[in-house]
PDB file of C-alpha atoms in Angstrom:
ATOM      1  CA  UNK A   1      28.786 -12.034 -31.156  1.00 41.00           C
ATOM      2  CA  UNK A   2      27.816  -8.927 -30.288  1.00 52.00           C
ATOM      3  CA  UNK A   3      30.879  -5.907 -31.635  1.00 58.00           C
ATOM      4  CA  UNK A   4      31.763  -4.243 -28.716  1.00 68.00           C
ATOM      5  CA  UNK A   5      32.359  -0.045 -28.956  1.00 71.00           C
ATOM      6  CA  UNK A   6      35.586   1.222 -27.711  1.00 77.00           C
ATOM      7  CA  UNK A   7      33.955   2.956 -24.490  1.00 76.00           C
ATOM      8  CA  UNK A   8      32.833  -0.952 -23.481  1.00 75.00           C
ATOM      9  CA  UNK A   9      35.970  -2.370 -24.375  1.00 75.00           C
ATOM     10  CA  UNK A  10      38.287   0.312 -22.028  1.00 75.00           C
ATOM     11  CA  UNK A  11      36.047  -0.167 -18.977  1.00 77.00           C
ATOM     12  CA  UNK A  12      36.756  -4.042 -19.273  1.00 74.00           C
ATOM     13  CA  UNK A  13      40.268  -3.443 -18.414  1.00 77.00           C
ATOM     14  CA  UNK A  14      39.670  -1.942 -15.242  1.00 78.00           C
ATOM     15  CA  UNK A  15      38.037  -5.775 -14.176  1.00 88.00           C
ATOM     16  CA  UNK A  16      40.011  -8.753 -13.496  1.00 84.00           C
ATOM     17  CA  UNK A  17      37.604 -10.906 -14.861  1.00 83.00           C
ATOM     18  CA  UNK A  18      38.503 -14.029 -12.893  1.00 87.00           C
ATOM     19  CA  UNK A  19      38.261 -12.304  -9.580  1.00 91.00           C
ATOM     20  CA  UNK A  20      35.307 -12.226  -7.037  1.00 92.00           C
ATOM     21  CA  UNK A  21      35.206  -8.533  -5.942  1.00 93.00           C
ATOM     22  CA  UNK A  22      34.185  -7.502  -2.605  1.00 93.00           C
ATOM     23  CA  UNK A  23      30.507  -5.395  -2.469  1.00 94.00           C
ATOM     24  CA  UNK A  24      32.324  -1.709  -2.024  1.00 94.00           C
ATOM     25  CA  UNK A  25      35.491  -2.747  -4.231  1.00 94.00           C
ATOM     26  CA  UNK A  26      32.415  -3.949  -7.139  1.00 94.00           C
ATOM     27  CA  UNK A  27      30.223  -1.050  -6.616  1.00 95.00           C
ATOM     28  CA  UNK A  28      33.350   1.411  -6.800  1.00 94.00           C
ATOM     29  CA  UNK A  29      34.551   0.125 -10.454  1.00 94.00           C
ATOM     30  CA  UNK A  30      30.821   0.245 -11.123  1.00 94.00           C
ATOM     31  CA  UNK A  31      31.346   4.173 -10.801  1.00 92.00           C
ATOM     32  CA  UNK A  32      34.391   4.033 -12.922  1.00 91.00           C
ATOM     33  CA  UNK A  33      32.935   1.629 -15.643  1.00 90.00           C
ATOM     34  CA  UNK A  34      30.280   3.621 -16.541  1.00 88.00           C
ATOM     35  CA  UNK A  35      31.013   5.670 -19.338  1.00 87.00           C
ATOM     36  CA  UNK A  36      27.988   6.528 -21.165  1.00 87.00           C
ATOM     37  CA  UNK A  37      26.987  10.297 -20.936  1.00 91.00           C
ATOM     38  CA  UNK A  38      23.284   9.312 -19.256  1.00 93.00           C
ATOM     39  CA  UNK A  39      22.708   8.607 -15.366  1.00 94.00           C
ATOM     40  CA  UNK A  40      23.527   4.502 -15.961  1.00 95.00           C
ATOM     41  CA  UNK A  41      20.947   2.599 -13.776  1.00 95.00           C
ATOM     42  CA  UNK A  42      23.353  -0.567 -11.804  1.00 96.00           C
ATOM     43  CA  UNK A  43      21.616  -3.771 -12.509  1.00 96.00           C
ATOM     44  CA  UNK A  44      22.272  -6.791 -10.014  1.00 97.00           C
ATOM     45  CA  UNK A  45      21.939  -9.988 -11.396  1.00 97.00           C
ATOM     46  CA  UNK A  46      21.683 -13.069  -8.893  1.00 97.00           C
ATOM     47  CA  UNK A  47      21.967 -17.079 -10.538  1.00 97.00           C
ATOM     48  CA  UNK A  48      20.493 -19.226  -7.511  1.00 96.00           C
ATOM     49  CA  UNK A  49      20.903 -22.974  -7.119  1.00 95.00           C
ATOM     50  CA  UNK A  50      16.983 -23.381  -7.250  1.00 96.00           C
ATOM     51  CA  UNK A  51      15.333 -25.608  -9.716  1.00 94.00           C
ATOM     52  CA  UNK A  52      12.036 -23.038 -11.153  1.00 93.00           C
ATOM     53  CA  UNK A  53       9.876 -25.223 -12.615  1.00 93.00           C
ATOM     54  CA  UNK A  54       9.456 -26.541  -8.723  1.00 94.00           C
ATOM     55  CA  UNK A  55       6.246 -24.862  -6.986  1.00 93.00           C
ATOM     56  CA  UNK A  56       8.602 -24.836  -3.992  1.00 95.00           C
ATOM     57  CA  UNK A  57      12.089 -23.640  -5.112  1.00 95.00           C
ATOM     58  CA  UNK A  58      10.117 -20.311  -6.249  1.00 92.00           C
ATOM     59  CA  UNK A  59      11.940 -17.037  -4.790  1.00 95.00           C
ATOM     60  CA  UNK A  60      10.083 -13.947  -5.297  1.00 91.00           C
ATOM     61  CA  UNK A  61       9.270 -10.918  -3.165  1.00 92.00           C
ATOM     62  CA  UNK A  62       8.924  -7.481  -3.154  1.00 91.00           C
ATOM     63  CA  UNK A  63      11.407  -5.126  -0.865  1.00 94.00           C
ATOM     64  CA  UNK A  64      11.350  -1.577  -0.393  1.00 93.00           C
ATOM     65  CA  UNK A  65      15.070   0.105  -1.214  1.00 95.00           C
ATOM     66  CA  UNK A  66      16.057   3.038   1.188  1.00 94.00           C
ATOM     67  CA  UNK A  67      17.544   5.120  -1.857  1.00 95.00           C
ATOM     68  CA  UNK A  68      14.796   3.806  -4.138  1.00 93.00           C
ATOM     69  CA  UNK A  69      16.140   3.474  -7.324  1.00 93.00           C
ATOM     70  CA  UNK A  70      16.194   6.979  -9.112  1.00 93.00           C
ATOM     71  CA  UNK A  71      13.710   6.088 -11.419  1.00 89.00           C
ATOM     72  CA  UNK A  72      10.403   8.092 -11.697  1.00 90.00           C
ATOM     73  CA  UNK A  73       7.690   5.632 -11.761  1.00 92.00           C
ATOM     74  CA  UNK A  74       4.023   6.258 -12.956  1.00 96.00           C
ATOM     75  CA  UNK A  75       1.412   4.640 -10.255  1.00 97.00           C
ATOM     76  CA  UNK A  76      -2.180   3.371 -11.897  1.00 97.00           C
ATOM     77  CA  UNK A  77      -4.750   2.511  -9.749  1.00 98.00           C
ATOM     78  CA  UNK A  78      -7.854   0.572 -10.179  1.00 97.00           C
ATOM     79  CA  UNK A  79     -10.326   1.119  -7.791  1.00 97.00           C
ATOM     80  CA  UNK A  80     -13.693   2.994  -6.191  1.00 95.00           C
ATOM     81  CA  UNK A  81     -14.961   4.930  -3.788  1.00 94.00           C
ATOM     82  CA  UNK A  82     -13.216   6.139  -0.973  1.00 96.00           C
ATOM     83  CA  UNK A  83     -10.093   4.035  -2.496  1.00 96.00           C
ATOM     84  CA  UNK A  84      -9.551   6.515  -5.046  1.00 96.00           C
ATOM     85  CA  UNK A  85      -9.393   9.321  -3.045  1.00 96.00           C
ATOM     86  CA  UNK A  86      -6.587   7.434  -0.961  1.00 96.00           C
ATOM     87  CA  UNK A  87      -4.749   6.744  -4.324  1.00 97.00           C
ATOM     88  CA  UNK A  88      -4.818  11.138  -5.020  1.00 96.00           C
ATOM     89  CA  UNK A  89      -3.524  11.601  -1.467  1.00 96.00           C
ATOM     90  CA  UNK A  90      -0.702   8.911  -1.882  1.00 96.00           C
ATOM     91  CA  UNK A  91       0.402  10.836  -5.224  1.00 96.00           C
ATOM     92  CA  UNK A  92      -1.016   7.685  -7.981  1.00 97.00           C
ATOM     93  CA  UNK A  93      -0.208   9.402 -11.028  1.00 97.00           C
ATOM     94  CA  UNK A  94      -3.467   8.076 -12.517  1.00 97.00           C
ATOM     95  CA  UNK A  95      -6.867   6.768 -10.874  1.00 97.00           C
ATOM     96  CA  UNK A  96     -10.220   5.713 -11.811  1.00 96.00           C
ATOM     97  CA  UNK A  97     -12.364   2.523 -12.877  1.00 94.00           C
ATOM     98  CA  UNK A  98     -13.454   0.953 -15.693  1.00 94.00           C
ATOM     99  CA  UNK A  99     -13.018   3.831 -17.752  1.00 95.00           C
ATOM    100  CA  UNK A 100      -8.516   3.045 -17.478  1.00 96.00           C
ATOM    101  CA  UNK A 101      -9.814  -0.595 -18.217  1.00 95.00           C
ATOM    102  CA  UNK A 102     -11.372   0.541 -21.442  1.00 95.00           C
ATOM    103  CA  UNK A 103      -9.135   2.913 -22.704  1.00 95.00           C
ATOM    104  CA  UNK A 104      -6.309   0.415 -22.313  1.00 96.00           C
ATOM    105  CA  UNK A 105      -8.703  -2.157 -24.197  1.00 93.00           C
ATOM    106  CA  UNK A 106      -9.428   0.288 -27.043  1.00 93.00           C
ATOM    107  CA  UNK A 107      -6.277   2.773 -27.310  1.00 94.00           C
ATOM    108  CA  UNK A 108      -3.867   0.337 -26.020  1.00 91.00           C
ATOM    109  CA  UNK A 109      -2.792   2.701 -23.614  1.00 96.00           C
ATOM    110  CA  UNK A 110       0.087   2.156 -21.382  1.00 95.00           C
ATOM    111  CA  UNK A 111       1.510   5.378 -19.800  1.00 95.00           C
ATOM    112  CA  UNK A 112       2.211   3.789 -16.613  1.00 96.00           C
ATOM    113  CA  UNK A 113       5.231   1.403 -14.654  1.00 94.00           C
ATOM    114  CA  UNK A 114       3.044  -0.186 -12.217  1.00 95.00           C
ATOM    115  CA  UNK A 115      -1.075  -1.097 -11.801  1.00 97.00           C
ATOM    116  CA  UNK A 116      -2.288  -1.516  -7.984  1.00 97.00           C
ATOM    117  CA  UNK A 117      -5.871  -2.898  -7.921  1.00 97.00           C
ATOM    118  CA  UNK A 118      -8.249  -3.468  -5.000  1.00 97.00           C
ATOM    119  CA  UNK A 119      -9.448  -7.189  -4.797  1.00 97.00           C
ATOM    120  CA  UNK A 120     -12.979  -5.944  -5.748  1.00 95.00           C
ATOM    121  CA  UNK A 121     -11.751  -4.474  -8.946  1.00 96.00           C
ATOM    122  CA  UNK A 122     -10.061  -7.560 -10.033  1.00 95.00           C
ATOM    123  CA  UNK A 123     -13.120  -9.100 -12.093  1.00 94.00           C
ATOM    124  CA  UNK A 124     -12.868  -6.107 -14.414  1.00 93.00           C
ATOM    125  CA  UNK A 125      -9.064  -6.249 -14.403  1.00 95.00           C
ATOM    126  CA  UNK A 126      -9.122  -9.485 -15.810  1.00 94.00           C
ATOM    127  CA  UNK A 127     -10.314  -8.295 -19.030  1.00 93.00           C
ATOM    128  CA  UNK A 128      -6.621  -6.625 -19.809  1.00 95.00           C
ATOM    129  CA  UNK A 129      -5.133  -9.610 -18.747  1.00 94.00           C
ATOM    130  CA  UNK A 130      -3.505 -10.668 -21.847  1.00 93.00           C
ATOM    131  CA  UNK A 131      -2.084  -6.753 -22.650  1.00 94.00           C
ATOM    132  CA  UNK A 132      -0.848  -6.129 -19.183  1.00 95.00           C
ATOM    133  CA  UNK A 133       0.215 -10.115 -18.344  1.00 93.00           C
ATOM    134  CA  UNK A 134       3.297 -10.297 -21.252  1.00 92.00           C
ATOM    135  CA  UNK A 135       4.049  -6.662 -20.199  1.00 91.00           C
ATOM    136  CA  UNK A 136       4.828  -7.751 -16.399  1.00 88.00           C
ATOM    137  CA  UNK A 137       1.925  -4.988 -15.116  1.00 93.00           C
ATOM    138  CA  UNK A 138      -0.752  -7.805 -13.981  1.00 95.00           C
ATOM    139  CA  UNK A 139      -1.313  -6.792 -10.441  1.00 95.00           C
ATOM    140  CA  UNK A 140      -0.318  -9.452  -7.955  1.00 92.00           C
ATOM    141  CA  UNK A 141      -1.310 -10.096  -4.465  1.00 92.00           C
ATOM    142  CA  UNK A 142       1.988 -11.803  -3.878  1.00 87.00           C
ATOM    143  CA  UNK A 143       3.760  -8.654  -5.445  1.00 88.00           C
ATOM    144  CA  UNK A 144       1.378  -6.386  -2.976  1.00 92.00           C
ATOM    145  CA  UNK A 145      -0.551  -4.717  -6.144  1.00 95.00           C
ATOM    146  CA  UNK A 146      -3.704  -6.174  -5.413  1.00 96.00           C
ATOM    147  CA  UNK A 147      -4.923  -4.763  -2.210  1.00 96.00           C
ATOM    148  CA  UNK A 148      -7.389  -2.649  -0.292  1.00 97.00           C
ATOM    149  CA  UNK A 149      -4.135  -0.959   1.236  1.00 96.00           C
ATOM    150  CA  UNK A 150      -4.041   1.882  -1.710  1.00 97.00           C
ATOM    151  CA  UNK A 151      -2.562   4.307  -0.224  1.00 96.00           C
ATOM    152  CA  UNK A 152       0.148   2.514   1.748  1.00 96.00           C
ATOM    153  CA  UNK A 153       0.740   0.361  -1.597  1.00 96.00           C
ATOM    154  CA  UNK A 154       1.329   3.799  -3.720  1.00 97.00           C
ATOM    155  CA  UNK A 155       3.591   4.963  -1.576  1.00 95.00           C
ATOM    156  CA  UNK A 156       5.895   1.881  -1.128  1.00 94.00           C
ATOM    157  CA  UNK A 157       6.004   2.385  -4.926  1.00 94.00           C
ATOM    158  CA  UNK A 158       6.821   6.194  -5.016  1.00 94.00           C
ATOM    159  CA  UNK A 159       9.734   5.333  -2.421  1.00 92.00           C
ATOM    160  CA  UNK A 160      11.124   2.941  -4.134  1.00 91.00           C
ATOM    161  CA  UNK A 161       9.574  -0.397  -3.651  1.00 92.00           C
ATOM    162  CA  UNK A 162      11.147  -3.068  -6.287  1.00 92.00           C
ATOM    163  CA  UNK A 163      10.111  -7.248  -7.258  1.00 90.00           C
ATOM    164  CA  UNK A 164      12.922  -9.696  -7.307  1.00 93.00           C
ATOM    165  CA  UNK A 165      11.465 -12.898  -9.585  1.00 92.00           C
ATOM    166  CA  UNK A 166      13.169 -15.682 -10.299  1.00 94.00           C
ATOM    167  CA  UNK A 167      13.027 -16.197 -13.833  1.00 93.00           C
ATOM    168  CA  UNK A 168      13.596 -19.821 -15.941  1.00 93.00           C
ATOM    169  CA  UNK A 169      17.097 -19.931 -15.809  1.00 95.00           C
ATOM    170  CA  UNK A 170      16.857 -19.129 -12.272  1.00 96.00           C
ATOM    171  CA  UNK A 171      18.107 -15.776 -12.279  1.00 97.00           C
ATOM    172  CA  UNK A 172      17.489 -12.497 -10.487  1.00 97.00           C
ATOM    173  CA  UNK A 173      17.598  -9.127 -12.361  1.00 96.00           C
ATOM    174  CA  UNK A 174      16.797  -6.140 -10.395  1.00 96.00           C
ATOM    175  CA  UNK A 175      17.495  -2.698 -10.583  1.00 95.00           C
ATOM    176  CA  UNK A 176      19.307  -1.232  -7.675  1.00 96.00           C
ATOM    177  CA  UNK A 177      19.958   2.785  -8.159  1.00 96.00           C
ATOM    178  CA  UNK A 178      21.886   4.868 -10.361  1.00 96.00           C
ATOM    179  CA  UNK A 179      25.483   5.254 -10.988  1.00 96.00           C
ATOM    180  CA  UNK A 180      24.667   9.096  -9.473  1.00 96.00           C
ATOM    181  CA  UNK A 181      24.192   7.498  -6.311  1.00 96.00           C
ATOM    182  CA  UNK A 182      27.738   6.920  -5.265  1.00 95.00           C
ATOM    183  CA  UNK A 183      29.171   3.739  -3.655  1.00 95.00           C
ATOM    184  CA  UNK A 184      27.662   3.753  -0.196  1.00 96.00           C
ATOM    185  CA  UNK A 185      23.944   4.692  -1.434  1.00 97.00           C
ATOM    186  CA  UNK A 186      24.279   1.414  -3.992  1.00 97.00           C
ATOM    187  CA  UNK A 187      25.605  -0.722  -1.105  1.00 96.00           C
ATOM    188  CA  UNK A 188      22.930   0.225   1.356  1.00 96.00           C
ATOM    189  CA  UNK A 189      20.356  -0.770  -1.580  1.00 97.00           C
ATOM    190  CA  UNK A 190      22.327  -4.099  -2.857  1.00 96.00           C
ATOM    191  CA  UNK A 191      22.290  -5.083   1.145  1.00 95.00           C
ATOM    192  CA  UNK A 192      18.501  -4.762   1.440  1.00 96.00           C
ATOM    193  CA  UNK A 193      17.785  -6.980  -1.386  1.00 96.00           C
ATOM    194  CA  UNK A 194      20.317  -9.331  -0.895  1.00 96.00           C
ATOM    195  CA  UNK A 195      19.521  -9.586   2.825  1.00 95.00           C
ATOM    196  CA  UNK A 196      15.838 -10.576   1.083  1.00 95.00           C
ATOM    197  CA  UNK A 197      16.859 -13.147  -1.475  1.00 96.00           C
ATOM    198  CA  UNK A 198      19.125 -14.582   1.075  1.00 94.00           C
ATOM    199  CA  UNK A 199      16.116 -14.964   3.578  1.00 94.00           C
ATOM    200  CA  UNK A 200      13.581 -16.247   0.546  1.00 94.00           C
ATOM    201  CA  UNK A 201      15.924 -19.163   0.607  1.00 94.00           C
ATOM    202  CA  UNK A 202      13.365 -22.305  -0.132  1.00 95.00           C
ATOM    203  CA  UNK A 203      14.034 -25.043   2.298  1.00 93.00           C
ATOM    204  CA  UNK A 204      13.707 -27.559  -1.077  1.00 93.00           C
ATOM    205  CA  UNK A 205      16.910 -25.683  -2.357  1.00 90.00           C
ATOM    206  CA  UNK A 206      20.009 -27.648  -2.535  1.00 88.00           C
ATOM    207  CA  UNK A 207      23.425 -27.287  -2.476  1.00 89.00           C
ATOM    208  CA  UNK A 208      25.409 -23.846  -3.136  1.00 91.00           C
ATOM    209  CA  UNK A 209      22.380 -20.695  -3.186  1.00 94.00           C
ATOM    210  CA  UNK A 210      24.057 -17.703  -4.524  1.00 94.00           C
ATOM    211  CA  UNK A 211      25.888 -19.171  -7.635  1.00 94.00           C
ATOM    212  CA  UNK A 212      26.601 -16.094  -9.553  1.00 95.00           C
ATOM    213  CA  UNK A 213      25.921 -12.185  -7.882  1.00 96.00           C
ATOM    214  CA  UNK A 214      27.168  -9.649 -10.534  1.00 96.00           C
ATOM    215  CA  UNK A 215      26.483  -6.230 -11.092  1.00 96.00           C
ATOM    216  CA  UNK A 216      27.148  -3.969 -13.961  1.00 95.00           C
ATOM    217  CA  UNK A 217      25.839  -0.298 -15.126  1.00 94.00           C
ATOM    218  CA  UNK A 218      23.590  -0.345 -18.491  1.00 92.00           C
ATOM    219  CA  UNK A 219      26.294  -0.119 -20.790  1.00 90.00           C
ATOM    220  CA  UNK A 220      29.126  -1.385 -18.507  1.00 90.00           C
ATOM    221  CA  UNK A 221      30.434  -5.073 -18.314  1.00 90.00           C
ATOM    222  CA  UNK A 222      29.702  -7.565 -15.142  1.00 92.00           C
ATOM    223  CA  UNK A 223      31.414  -7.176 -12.207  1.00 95.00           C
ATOM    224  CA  UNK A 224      31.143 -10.373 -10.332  1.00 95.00           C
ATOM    225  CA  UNK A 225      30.615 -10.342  -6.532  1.00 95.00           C
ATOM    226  CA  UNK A 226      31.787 -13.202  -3.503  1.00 92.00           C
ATOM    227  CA  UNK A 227      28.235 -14.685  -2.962  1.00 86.00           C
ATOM    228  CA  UNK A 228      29.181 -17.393  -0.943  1.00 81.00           C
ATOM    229  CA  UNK A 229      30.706 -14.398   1.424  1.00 81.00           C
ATOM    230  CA  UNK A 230      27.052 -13.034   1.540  1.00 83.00           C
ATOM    231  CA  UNK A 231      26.087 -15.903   2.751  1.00 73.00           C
ATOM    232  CA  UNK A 232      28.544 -16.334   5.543  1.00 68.00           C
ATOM    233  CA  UNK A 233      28.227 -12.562   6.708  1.00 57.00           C
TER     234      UNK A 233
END
């Protein structure tokens, strides 16, 4: 087991760890949990009562959070034409062809958080499939990163567009702001996505949906949330 420092161990005694916290009484000791001397980002993590390896118990989607999430995130886009002028206007932080394609091929380069391709680009794409695939940066139609929408796409992105995936274990992680924020910016964030997860619901699902909702700051400890409250509201 992991030794925990003396910072971590003082902010666990602000938690009753056998107690499901309401959303503003969790996000508040989220504030006074985090102790490290950066800008902690607050990570929700969601357990559902879906079984992955079922084509239909899959929950994934992409939702746009109205404080973003206070993270600066580099745009590459893959396209021609006309489409690349749309990605400049939108603010991509890089654009072009083939020429990205190669220099990620040869140099390995990966200065960049998220890849939006047009469809017609996605031939060429497919040859960086196995650097950008393990990396999570394959664009996606079902993610909205492969489309002929650039510069709406872009700017989603900019704003503060996130993907919740279910992973394996069936479990949610998602990023949703920064301890900065305060309380009522983090709530109006953990509200959007929950509101999404809780509509994604597969009608194959069984039994209890929102197992386990807890969120913690990057070095803080998990502050679990009433899920099955969620669900009632």
């Amino acid at each position: 087991m992991a030794k925990r420092g003396k910072k971590y161990k003082e902010s666990l005694k602000l938690i009753d760890r056998t107690k499901l916290y309401d959303v503003r009484e969790a996000l508040d000791l989220v504030g006074k949990t985090a102790k490290a001397s950066f800008d902690e980002t607050v990570e929700l993590a969601i357990r559902l009562g879906v079984d992955p390896r079922h084509a239909d118990q899959q929950v994934r989607g992409t939702v746009v959070l109205p404080h973003g999430t206070g993270k600066s995130v580099k745009v590459l886009v893959l396209a021609k034409g006309d489409k690349l002028t749309e990605a400049e206007n939108a603010g991509a932080d890089y654009f072009g062809g083939e020429e990205y394609v190669e220099k990620i091929q040869k140099e390995n380069w990966l200065d960049f958080d998220v890849v939006v391709a047009t469809p017609d680009m996605m031939g060429v794409v497919g040859k960086i499939g196995r650097v950008l695939g393990p990396k999570g940066l394959m664009p996606n139609p079902k993610s909205g990163t492969v489309t002929f929408e650039v510069e709406n796409a872009v700017k989603e992105i900019k704003a503060g567009k996130v993907e919740y995936r279910v992973d394996k274990q069936a479990i949610i992680n998602v990023p949703i702001g920064k301890v900065s924020f305060g309380t009522d910016k983090l709530r109006e964030n953990f509200r959007t996505i929950m509101e999404a997860i809780i509509k994604a619901k597969p009608a194959a699902a069984k039994g209890r949906y929102l197992r386990t909702v807890t969120v913690a700051s990057t070095m803080g400890p998990g502050i679990r949330i009433n899920g099955q409250k969620l669900m009632d509201d």
